[in-house]
Amino acid sequence: MQSDKSNQHTIGNYFESFAIGQIFQHGVDRTLTQADASLYIALTGSRFAINCADTLAKQCGYQNMPLDNLLVFHIAFGKTVNDISLNAIANLGYAEVKFHQNSYAGDTLSVSSEVIGLKQNSNGKSGIVYVRSTATNQNDEHVVSWIRWVMVAKSDPACSLKPTVIPAFKKTLTAQEISREISADKGLLAKSIQFNQWQSHFSDNQIKFDQLNVASVIDHQYGITLNHSEHSMATRLYQNNAQVHFDQHKMQSSASGQRLIYGGHIISLCRSLSYNGLANAILPVAINGGSHTNPCYAGDTIYALTEVIDKQELADRNDVGLVRLRLLGYKNPTQQTIKQIPVEIKSSLYNDNQGKPNYAANTVLDIDYWALFIR
Amino acid sequence: MQSDKSNQHTIGNYFESFAIGQIFQHGVDRTLTQADASLYIALTGSRFAINCADTLAKQCGYQNMPLDNLLVFHIAFGKTVNDISLNAIANLGYAEVKFHQNSYAGDTLSVSSEVIGLKQNSNGKSGIVYVRSTATNQNDEHVVSWIRWVMVAKSDPACSLKPTVIPAFKKTLTAQEISREISADKGLLAKSIQFNQWQSHFSDNQIKFDQLNVASVIDHQYGITLNHSEHSMATRLYQNNAQVHFDQHKMQSSASGQRLIYGGHIISLCRSLSYNGLANAILPVAINGGSHTNPCYAGDTIYALTEVIDKQELADRNDVGLVRLRLLGYKNPTQQTIKQIPVEIKSSLYNDNQGKPNYAANTVLDIDYWALFIR
Amino acid sequence: MQSDKSNQHTIGNYFESFAIGQIFQHGVDRTLTQADASLYIALTGSRFAINCADTLAKQCGYQNMPLDNLLVFHIAFGKTVNDISLNAIANLGYAEVKFHQNSYAGDTLSVSSEVIGLKQNSNGKSGIVYVRSTATNQNDEHVVSWIRWVMVAKSDPACSLKPTVIPAFKKTLTAQEISREISADKGLLAKSIQFNQWQSHFSDNQIKFDQLNVASVIDHQYGITLNHSEHSMATRLYQNNAQVHFDQHKMQSSASGQRLIYGGHIISLCRSLSYNGLANAILPVAINGGSHTNPCYAGDTIYALTEVIDKQELADRNDVGLVRLRLLGYKNPTQQTIKQIPVEIKSSLYNDNQGKPNYAANTVLDIDYWALFIR
């Protein structure tokens, strides 16, 4: 009996095996189903109306209820883990997350990534890998694309240094870009899609685009406690095989001694919580960037609030507008913290120290996204 | 940065904002899917045959396997929480729960409620709100309707008292009413639906209508332990956003110090447990009323027993009959309690004290419903 | 009020009620849905490509993505529990598990079992029941069949002894038999099914048939920690009502004091873990036999490794071969154990003592199966 070491693909890639321009066609294409949508509701508590009823969706011009863009993103993202981040030390960030078209039950995602940046860390033991990933559907059309960068361990610390390449990318997608993107023929807001017949009660009579004040902060008020099974099931549903989420035996000897909760699950929980206040932010159309500011563990209770950063009307459209939102997640607040939020959000949640946020230990998420908003 | 307080819809309604005759058209219409049915099986363990196989359902005249009526009820009920009971202190009861027609995967529910009763409590801090809720499908046909009453906090204890209106409703739906209701053109037992070819093994060769003895008590024998994730997932699947089920951080300071389990989940667990003994009670057609006699928490183990209250033949039908059942749930019995059940059900589970049940601490559910029963 | 004892079907069968030749037509036929497949992914983490994408499956000649054979097996197996093993003391083994054809969402399973062996234990209190079970679909075609034997309690220890019948069955299905079986008109590898266009990245560029070395051991490397909700949900999804998995209140007084995890869930977890190394073992076609060598509990972390026992080319086929694999599951290894695996697999995991494995306490599964393997 002998150990078979011929297959390096089962242990992921290390920093030294990445090269600029390298393209990964990721494994395990995935057909999205209505079951993924129901599970997403059960796991996150999402209630955004457009994803919940065929009748409503058809009335607005969709073929039927579209899948939640974040569900689609998580499944697409999950496909990249095996090649890109199985040996990740940290997921550092993402940018230019663009949703190019709606997905429906029955669509199949294929995902690829191109290495667009590399930077070895000064300690020589790891480096940062930048990739641009793209999910396409069964018709070879783009569904969602994004840039992310991740710190990856080196397998052999002695291996030679690669020239540093740091890719150019946009810190923020402008309303103009988004508008052009979503108005395309098959875009999220193609001409056939109209919200003119939206009735206020569809989204629980909540505030609409015209009443929304830029710079206001909306406290979503309610919390959700993390249990092990939901985050484990969500992460497996996305076929994201990063081991830190699943293996308590190994995590026992980590700094926290616990399984880490997949950051995407936290994004989804915060977005779901944000329904309470922003029910008319019917769907995210792009994500400018985001940080998982502190790790989450089973037993933590997650709350969220949103700062309205910007709002823009859309040309030839009086049914929906574009809103830029900063979604902040925090956990286990003290009575003191709860009182300070949202009135003193800056000081209680993070400190703007020389332009760089200095997050308090109970913040868990700071994500900046654009959403369609019912007028 | 300023807090946005313009939207009252995100904090629910308080007692003083309800008015007799007021109608709520609830948010977030919901398309029911086969995934909801599979999740319901995974979450509750239900095995009633008619909901599990297209072949069997079609042989009986259904278009395909109908969704479990309790699943439909929970989803419909969940829609009412945001407007009616987000500030509920207690869910006091329901009555006249009628299932008007079968639901199938693909049907979409819209739910509305009318305020039919109001009664301020003598302490002036809260009051009882009575509503009649109705779920309709995409063809505007009634699917399920019910009355419920709930104790709701006042936002301003000083606000003026409203005249008390207590609605008339039936404590028990009679077999005649039920029979008329279910025999309607699209009713649960429309003419096209026939169980003449039912084979005993479909429902595990259990007792049939003719062998069922009125006043007998059936011990369903087996228990199911509550875990946090299943009740959380079930409640979110129903998009029921009552916070007491989800937020451990806030519940820490409540009397129990724990998240409460949604009463509807307990109903479903007890009904699922009742398959073992009442597999031929193939579907509930109406609920006369019910009480959640004690709260349930994760870690509790739930058992159930059923008292047969009544049975009635149906005109022109020898395939099924109508049976009135009292389903009792209890938890964590001591060896002593187990021995007493079901022989001494009255004394062990509750005490009939001057006509009013005086439930022991380990009882959790007392529900009175009508079911179709295979002959 | 009186207790109804007329229905023996709710307490399962005891040893003395089984007779050679007896046939059970099990209750609750079950239509398989795409939701079962999504739940299976969420509960087990399975990533085998053929079960995940309609596009890929159709390209290979399937009508669309087939359901995972193990999911089908667990649902079929679950149907037999109520009649065969509700009073089981131990599930002793299975053999000749054959998958006769693929199942798709929409197919309905009916399951029957024939008693083919009986052997009373020498203590007179229990006996071994051997059954051959068969699941058929809505067209009365065989889907999966298997033999299993189980130790069942006697209800009345004094009841008379039955003549011992031990059935003949194959310890191992040969490649020839399997090949004949799967090549049948509707078999798993009917002529219409072709993997000639398989691209390496479909299965994460892992080792293919020709590189696979007989007698090699593949360490699947990653672990998965068991939570209560997932195993409970999986077992309920399969409608397997064995009480040891669900009732903590009763299990408190058992030897372990804990709920046991359904062995089938462990098989599925180990098979899912085995994707990492054996992604090209695209589907199991038969199981020769298996043992659950130690019980598993919530909190345990499961790992797996596979020994390649045999590989066989298939006549007229250069797209796939047949591989016989021994899948070993173990839990909570010490640092010492981890180092020994897989190099000293024999000594660390079990001892071959006079031809009989003598498993160490951390082994949980030893299963021997045939799989189709991409060339």
Short mmCIF file of C-alpha atoms in Angstrom, two decimals, chain B residues 14-237:
data_model
loop_
_atom_site.label_atom_id
_atom_site.label_comp_id
_atom_site.label_asym_id
_atom_site.label_seq_id
_atom_site.Cartn_x
_atom_site.Cartn_y
_atom_site.Cartn_z
CA TYR B 14 -49.03 49.11 18.26
CA PHE B 15 -52.45 48.60 19.82
CA GLU B 16 -53.58 52.17 19.34
CA SER B 17 -52.97 52.10 15.58
CA PHE B 18 -55.48 49.32 14.92
CA ALA B 19 -59.09 50.19 14.04
CA ILE B 20 -62.16 48.04 13.50
CA GLY B 21 -62.66 47.35 9.80
CA GLN B 22 -59.07 48.22 8.94
CA ILE B 23 -57.67 46.01 6.20
CA PHE B 24 -54.02 45.08 5.81
CA GLN B 25 -52.80 43.82 2.48
CA HIS B 26 -49.64 42.09 3.67
CA GLY B 27 -46.29 42.33 1.92
CA VAL B 28 -44.12 39.83 0.06
CA ASP B 29 -46.39 37.52 -1.92
CA ARG B 30 -44.92 34.05 -1.99
CA THR B 31 -44.80 31.39 -4.68
CA LEU B 32 -44.90 27.95 -3.09
CA THR B 33 -42.44 25.46 -4.52
CA GLN B 34 -41.58 21.82 -4.31
CA ALA B 35 -38.53 22.94 -2.37
CA ASP B 36 -40.76 24.23 0.41
CA ALA B 37 -42.28 20.75 0.57
CA SER B 38 -38.92 18.98 0.74
CA LEU B 39 -37.68 21.40 3.37
CA TYR B 40 -40.88 20.82 5.33
CA ILE B 41 -40.18 17.08 5.32
CA ALA B 42 -36.57 17.66 6.37
CA LEU B 43 -37.56 20.08 9.12
CA THR B 44 -40.56 18.28 10.59
CA GLY B 45 -40.26 14.63 9.56
CA SER B 46 -43.71 14.58 8.00
CA ARG B 47 -44.67 11.36 6.21
CA PHE B 48 -48.34 11.74 5.29
CA ALA B 49 -48.56 9.85 2.02
CA ILE B 50 -50.67 12.20 -0.05
CA ASN B 51 -48.03 14.94 0.20
CA CYS B 52 -45.13 12.67 -0.75
CA ALA B 53 -45.79 11.11 -4.15
CA ASP B 54 -47.09 12.50 -7.42
CA THR B 55 -48.15 9.03 -8.56
CA LEU B 56 -50.31 8.41 -5.51
CA ALA B 57 -51.75 11.93 -5.57
CA LYS B 58 -52.66 11.68 -9.25
CA GLN B 59 -54.27 8.28 -8.74
CA CYS B 60 -56.48 9.98 -6.16
CA GLY B 61 -57.44 12.78 -8.55
CA TYR B 62 -55.03 15.53 -7.49
CA GLN B 63 -53.14 17.36 -10.22
CA ASN B 64 -49.99 16.21 -8.44
CA MET B 65 -48.86 15.97 -4.83
CA PRO B 66 -50.55 18.78 -2.90
CA LEU B 67 -48.54 20.80 -0.43
CA ASP B 68 -49.13 20.00 3.22
CA ASN B 69 -51.91 22.25 4.47
CA LEU B 70 -49.92 23.13 7.58
CA LEU B 71 -46.99 24.28 5.45
CA VAL B 72 -49.38 26.49 3.49
CA PHE B 73 -50.88 27.80 6.72
CA HIS B 74 -47.50 28.65 8.23
CA ILE B 75 -46.38 30.55 5.12
CA ALA B 76 -49.70 32.43 4.98
CA PHE B 77 -49.54 33.13 8.71
CA GLY B 78 -45.97 34.36 8.45
CA LYS B 79 -47.08 37.09 6.07
CA THR B 80 -49.33 38.62 8.74
CA VAL B 81 -46.67 38.98 11.43
CA ASN B 82 -45.11 42.22 10.21
CA ASP B 83 -48.40 44.14 10.32
CA ILE B 84 -50.26 42.37 13.11
CA SER B 85 -47.99 40.84 15.68
CA LEU B 86 -44.50 42.30 15.50
CA ASN B 87 -45.23 43.97 18.84
CA ALA B 88 -47.21 41.07 20.20
CA ILE B 89 -46.80 40.21 23.84
CA ALA B 90 -48.61 36.90 23.31
CA ASN B 91 -50.39 34.98 20.60
CA LEU B 92 -53.60 34.16 22.39
CA GLY B 93 -55.46 31.87 20.05
CA TYR B 94 -56.95 31.09 16.67
CA ALA B 95 -60.27 29.85 15.44
CA GLU B 96 -62.14 28.97 12.25
CA VAL B 97 -59.02 27.93 10.38
CA LYS B 98 -60.47 26.67 7.09
CA PHE B 99 -58.58 25.19 4.17
CA HIS B 100 -60.59 26.13 1.11
CA GLN B 101 -58.58 24.38 -1.55
CA ASN B 102 -55.41 22.45 -2.16
CA SER B 103 -52.18 24.23 -3.01
CA TYR B 104 -49.59 22.94 -5.43
CA ALA B 105 -46.02 23.89 -6.20
CA GLY B 106 -46.19 26.99 -8.39
CA ASP B 107 -49.17 28.56 -6.64
CA THR B 108 -48.64 32.06 -5.25
CA LEU B 109 -50.14 33.25 -1.98
CA SER B 110 -51.29 36.81 -1.20
CA VAL B 111 -52.51 37.45 2.33
CA SER B 112 -54.74 40.11 3.85
CA SER B 113 -56.19 40.68 7.31
CA GLU B 114 -59.18 42.61 8.59
CA VAL B 115 -59.36 43.90 12.14
CA ILE B 116 -62.58 42.44 13.60
CA GLY B 117 -62.13 43.03 17.30
CA LEU B 118 -60.33 45.24 19.80
CA LYS B 119 -60.22 45.15 23.58
CA GLN B 120 -57.88 47.23 25.69
CA ASN B 121 -56.47 45.47 28.71
CA SER B 122 -57.39 46.84 32.11
CA ASN B 123 -53.77 47.78 32.82
CA GLY B 124 -53.95 50.25 29.94
CA LYS B 125 -50.59 49.13 28.57
CA SER B 126 -51.77 46.70 25.93
CA GLY B 127 -54.82 45.31 24.24
CA ILE B 128 -56.18 42.39 22.31
CA VAL B 129 -56.48 42.65 18.53
CA TYR B 130 -58.72 40.17 16.66
CA VAL B 131 -58.11 39.74 12.93
CA ARG B 132 -59.60 37.59 10.20
CA SER B 133 -56.85 36.69 7.72
CA THR B 134 -57.28 35.25 4.27
CA ALA B 135 -54.73 33.82 1.86
CA THR B 136 -55.69 33.81 -1.79
CA ASN B 137 -53.87 32.27 -4.72
CA GLN B 138 -52.89 33.66 -8.13
CA ASN B 139 -56.47 33.15 -9.34
CA ASP B 140 -57.87 35.19 -6.44
CA GLU B 141 -59.37 32.07 -4.94
CA HIS B 142 -59.39 31.53 -1.19
CA VAL B 143 -56.82 29.01 -0.03
CA VAL B 144 -56.92 29.29 3.75
CA SER B 145 -58.57 31.71 6.18
CA TRP B 146 -58.54 32.04 9.94
CA ILE B 147 -59.28 34.23 12.91
CA ARG B 148 -56.62 34.93 15.46
CA TRP B 149 -56.27 37.19 18.46
CA VAL B 150 -53.09 38.54 19.86
CA MET B 151 -52.09 40.77 22.75
CA VAL B 152 -50.30 43.83 21.39
CA ALA B 153 -48.40 46.48 23.34
CA LYS B 154 -49.45 50.10 23.26
CA SER B 155 -46.79 52.52 22.14
CA ASP B 156 -48.25 55.32 24.22
CA PRO B 157 -50.01 54.01 27.38
CA ALA B 158 -51.75 57.36 27.75
CA CYS B 159 -53.59 57.23 24.43
CA SER B 160 -57.37 57.15 24.65
CA LEU B 161 -59.35 53.96 25.07
CA LYS B 162 -61.24 52.49 22.11
CA PRO B 163 -64.69 50.95 22.47
CA THR B 164 -64.40 47.21 23.03
CA VAL B 165 -65.52 45.00 20.17
CA ILE B 166 -65.34 41.27 20.65
CA PRO B 167 -66.13 39.41 17.45
CA ALA B 168 -68.45 36.42 17.30
CA PHE B 169 -66.82 33.27 16.07
CA LYS B 170 -67.38 29.57 16.28
CA LYS B 171 -65.58 27.64 18.95
CA THR B 172 -66.02 24.54 16.82
CA LEU B 173 -66.73 24.10 13.15
CA THR B 174 -69.37 21.41 12.73
CA ALA B 175 -68.95 18.38 10.53
CA GLN B 176 -71.78 19.74 8.37
CA GLU B 177 -70.03 23.04 7.74
CA ILE B 178 -66.74 21.30 7.01
CA SER B 179 -68.45 18.83 4.74
CA ARG B 180 -70.06 21.63 2.73
CA GLU B 181 -66.82 23.56 2.54
CA ILE B 182 -64.63 20.68 1.37
CA SER B 183 -67.19 19.34 -1.13
CA ALA B 184 -67.22 22.62 -3.06
CA ASP B 185 -66.10 22.63 -6.68
CA LYS B 186 -62.46 23.32 -5.90
CA GLY B 187 -62.68 22.16 -2.29
CA LEU B 188 -60.27 19.77 -0.61
CA LEU B 189 -62.66 16.95 -1.39
CA ALA B 190 -64.03 18.00 -4.77
CA LYS B 191 -65.77 15.22 -6.66
CA SER B 192 -62.71 14.46 -8.76
CA ILE B 193 -60.79 13.45 -5.64
CA GLN B 194 -61.36 9.81 -4.72
CA PHE B 195 -59.55 7.48 -2.37
CA ASN B 196 -61.30 4.28 -3.45
CA GLN B 197 -58.10 2.74 -4.68
CA TRP B 198 -56.15 3.47 -1.52
CA GLN B 199 -54.12 0.45 -0.49
CA SER B 200 -53.47 -0.14 3.18
CA HIS B 201 -49.72 -0.16 2.80
CA PHE B 202 -49.75 3.40 1.41
CA SER B 203 -50.12 4.53 5.00
CA ASP B 204 -48.21 1.72 6.70
CA ASN B 205 -51.27 -0.49 7.30
CA GLN B 206 -52.53 1.66 10.11
CA ILE B 207 -56.06 1.86 11.52
CA LYS B 208 -58.79 3.11 9.27
CA PHE B 209 -61.91 5.16 9.85
CA ASP B 210 -64.15 2.25 10.73
CA GLN B 211 -61.78 0.90 13.38
CA LEU B 212 -61.25 4.26 14.98
CA ASN B 213 -62.96 4.61 18.36
CA VAL B 214 -64.33 7.94 19.48
CA ALA B 215 -62.86 8.84 22.90
CA SER B 216 -59.85 6.62 22.40
CA VAL B 217 -56.42 8.11 22.91
CA ILE B 218 -53.56 7.27 20.60
CA ASP B 219 -50.06 7.54 21.95
CA HIS B 220 -47.76 8.47 19.07
CA GLN B 221 -44.89 7.09 21.10
CA TYR B 222 -41.84 8.68 19.55
CA GLY B 223 -40.14 11.93 20.35
CA ILE B 224 -38.22 14.57 18.48
CA THR B 225 -35.61 16.83 20.04
CA LEU B 226 -35.61 20.49 19.05
CA ASN B 227 -32.38 21.93 17.67
CA HIS B 228 -31.88 25.63 17.06
CA SER B 229 -31.27 25.42 13.36
CA GLU B 230 -34.41 23.55 12.36
CA HIS B 231 -36.84 25.85 14.15
CA SER B 232 -34.93 28.89 12.90
CA MET B 233 -34.93 27.60 9.34
CA ALA B 234 -38.61 26.66 9.44
CA THR B 235 -39.62 30.05 10.79
CA ARG B 236 -37.52 31.86 8.19
CA LEU B 237 -38.86 29.60 5.42
#
